[in-house]
Coordinates of C-alpha atoms in Angstrom, one line a residue:
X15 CA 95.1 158.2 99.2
X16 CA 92.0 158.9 98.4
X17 CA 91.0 162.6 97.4
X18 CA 87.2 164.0 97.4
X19 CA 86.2 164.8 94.1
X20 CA 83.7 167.9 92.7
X21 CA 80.4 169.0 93.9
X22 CA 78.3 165.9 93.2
X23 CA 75.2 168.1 92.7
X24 CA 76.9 170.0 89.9
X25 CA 78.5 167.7 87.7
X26 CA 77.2 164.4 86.0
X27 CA 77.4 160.8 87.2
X28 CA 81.4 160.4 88.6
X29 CA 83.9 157.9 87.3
X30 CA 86.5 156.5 89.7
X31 CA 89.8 156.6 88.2
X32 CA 93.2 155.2 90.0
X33 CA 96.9 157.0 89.2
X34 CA 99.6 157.6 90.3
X35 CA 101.2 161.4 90.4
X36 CA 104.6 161.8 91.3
X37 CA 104.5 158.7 93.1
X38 CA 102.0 159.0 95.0
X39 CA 98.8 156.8 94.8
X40 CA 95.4 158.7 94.2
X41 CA 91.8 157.4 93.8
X42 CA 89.3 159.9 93.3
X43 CA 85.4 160.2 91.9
X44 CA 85.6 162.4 88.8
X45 CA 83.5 164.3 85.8
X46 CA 84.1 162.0 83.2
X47 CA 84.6 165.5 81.3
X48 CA 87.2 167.1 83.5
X49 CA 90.8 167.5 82.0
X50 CA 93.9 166.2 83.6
X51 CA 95.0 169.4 84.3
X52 CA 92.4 170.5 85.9
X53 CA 92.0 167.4 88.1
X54 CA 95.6 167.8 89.2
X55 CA 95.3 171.8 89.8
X56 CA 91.5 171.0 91.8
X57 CA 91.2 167.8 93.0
X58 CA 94.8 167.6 94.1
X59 CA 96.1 171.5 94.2
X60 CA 99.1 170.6 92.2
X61 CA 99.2 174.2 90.8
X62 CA 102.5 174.4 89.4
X63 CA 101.2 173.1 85.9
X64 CA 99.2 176.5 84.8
X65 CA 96.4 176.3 82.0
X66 CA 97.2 178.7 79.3
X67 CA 95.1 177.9 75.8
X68 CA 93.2 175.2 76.7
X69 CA 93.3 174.2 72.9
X70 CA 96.9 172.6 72.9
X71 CA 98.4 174.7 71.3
X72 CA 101.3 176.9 74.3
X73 CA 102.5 173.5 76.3
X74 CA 102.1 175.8 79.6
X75 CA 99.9 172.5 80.9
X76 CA 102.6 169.7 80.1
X77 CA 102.8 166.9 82.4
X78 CA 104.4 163.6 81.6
X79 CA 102.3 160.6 81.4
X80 CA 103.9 157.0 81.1
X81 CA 107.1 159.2 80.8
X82 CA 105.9 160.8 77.6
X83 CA 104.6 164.8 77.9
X84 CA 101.1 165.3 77.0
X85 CA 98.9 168.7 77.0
X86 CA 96.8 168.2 80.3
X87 CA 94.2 170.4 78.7
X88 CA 93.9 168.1 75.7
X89 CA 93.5 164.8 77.8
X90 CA 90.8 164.1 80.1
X91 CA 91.3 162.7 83.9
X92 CA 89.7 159.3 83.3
X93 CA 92.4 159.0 80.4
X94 CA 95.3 158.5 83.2
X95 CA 93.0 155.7 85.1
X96 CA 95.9 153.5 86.0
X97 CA 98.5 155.2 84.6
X98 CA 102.4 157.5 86.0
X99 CA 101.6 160.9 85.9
X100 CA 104.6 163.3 86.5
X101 CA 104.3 167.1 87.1
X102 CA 107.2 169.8 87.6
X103 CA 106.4 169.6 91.2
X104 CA 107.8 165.8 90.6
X105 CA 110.7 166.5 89.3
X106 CA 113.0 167.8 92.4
X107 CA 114.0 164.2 94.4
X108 CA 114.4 164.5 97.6
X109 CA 115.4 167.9 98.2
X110 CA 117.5 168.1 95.5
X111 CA 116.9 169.7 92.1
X112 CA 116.4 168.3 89.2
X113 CA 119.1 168.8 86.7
X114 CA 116.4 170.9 84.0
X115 CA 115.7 172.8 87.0
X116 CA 119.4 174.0 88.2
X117 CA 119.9 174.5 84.3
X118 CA 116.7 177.3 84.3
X119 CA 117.8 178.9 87.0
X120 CA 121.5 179.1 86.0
X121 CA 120.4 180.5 82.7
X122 CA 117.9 182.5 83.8
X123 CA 115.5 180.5 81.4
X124 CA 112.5 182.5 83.0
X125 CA 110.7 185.1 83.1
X126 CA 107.2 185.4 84.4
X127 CA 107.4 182.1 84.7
X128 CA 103.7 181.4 83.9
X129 CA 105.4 178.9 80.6
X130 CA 108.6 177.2 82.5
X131 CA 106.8 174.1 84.3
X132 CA 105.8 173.5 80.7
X133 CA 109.7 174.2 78.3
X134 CA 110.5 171.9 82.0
X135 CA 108.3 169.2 81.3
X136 CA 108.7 168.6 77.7
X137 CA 112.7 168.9 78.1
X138 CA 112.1 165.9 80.4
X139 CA 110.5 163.6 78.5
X140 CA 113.4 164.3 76.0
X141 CA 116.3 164.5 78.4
X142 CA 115.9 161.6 80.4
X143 CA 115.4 159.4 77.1
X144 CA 118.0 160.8 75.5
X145 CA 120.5 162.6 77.6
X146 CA 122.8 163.5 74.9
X147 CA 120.1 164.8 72.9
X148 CA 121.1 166.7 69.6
X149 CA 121.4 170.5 69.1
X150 CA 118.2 169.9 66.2
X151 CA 116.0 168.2 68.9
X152 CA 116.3 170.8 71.5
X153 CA 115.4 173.4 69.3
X154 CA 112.2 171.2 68.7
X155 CA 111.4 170.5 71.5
X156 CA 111.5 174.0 72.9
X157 CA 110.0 175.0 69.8
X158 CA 106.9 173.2 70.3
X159 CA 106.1 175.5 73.4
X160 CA 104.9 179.5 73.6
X161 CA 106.3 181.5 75.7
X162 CA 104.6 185.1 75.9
X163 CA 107.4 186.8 77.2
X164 CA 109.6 186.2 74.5
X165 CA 112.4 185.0 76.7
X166 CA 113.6 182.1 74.2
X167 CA 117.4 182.6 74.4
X168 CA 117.4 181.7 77.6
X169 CA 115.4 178.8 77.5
X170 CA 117.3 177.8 75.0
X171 CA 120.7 177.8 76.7
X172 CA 119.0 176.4 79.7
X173 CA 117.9 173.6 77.5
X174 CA 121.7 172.8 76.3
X175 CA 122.8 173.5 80.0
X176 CA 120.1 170.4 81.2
X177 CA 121.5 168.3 78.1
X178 CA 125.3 169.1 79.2
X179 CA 124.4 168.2 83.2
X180 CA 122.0 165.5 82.2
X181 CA 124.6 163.6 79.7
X182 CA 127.6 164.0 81.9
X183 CA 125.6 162.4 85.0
X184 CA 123.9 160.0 82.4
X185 CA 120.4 161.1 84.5

């Protein structure tokens, strides 16, 4: 599919880039400066993966990428040219929730909200390569994100729930 890109008369010379995001084919004409996040949020209106910092730092904009979670607002669009892109709207199959997903909401492992597609994302990368994924390395993994509303206990239990449901299904 391809997907019109930014105002030409407002941004400099466009790059072409071709990925795929949650299994869908794009090809779109970018800003050679414009962040994956913002592509996917703009160009696409995937708007589930918020931008909080934009330094890095909170993991609100975590998408995976090749399977591996990356800051959106730390890599730029032309960096996925030919590469898997996965956002939290890409992890629900086909109707059905994804295990990290039924674990949030059975934990109630949000708040606001605003930080959960990001604790979801990074979870993923960690989950589905290592299902039975140590006590230590959830904690790290959850660690590594903000969450403003303080609500860690519960995205902590959600994260053990996910490993439970995940490592029993082997998903």
């Amino acid at each position: 599919m391809t997907v019109a890109s930014q105002d030409p008369s407002t941004s400099s010379p466009g790059r072409r880039i071709k990925l795929r995001v949650n299994g869908d084919e794009y090809e779109s004409e970018v800003d050679p400066r414009m962040t994956l996040v913002d592509y996917l949020r703009e160009v696409l209106g995937l708007t589930a993966t918020h931008v909080g910092c934009e330094h890095g730092v909170c993991g609100v904009c975590n998408v995976l990428v090749d399977g591996r979670a990356v800051r959106g607002c730390l890599m730029l669009a032309v960096q996925a040219d030919g590469r898997e892109v996965r956002t939290v709207e890409g992890l629900a199959e086909g109707g059905k929730l994804h295990p990290i997903q039924e674990a949030f909401i059975e934990e109630h492992g949000l708040q606001c909200g605003f930080c959960t597609g990001g604790f979801m994302m990074a979870l993923c990368e960690l989950l589905e390569s290592n299902p039975n994924a140590s006590q230590e390395e959830l904690k790290e993994v959850v660690g590594g994100q903000l969450c403003r509303c303080t609500g860690y206990n519960s995205i902590m239990r959600a994260a053990q729930n996910a490993a439970a449901k995940m490592g029993a299904t082997g998903s």
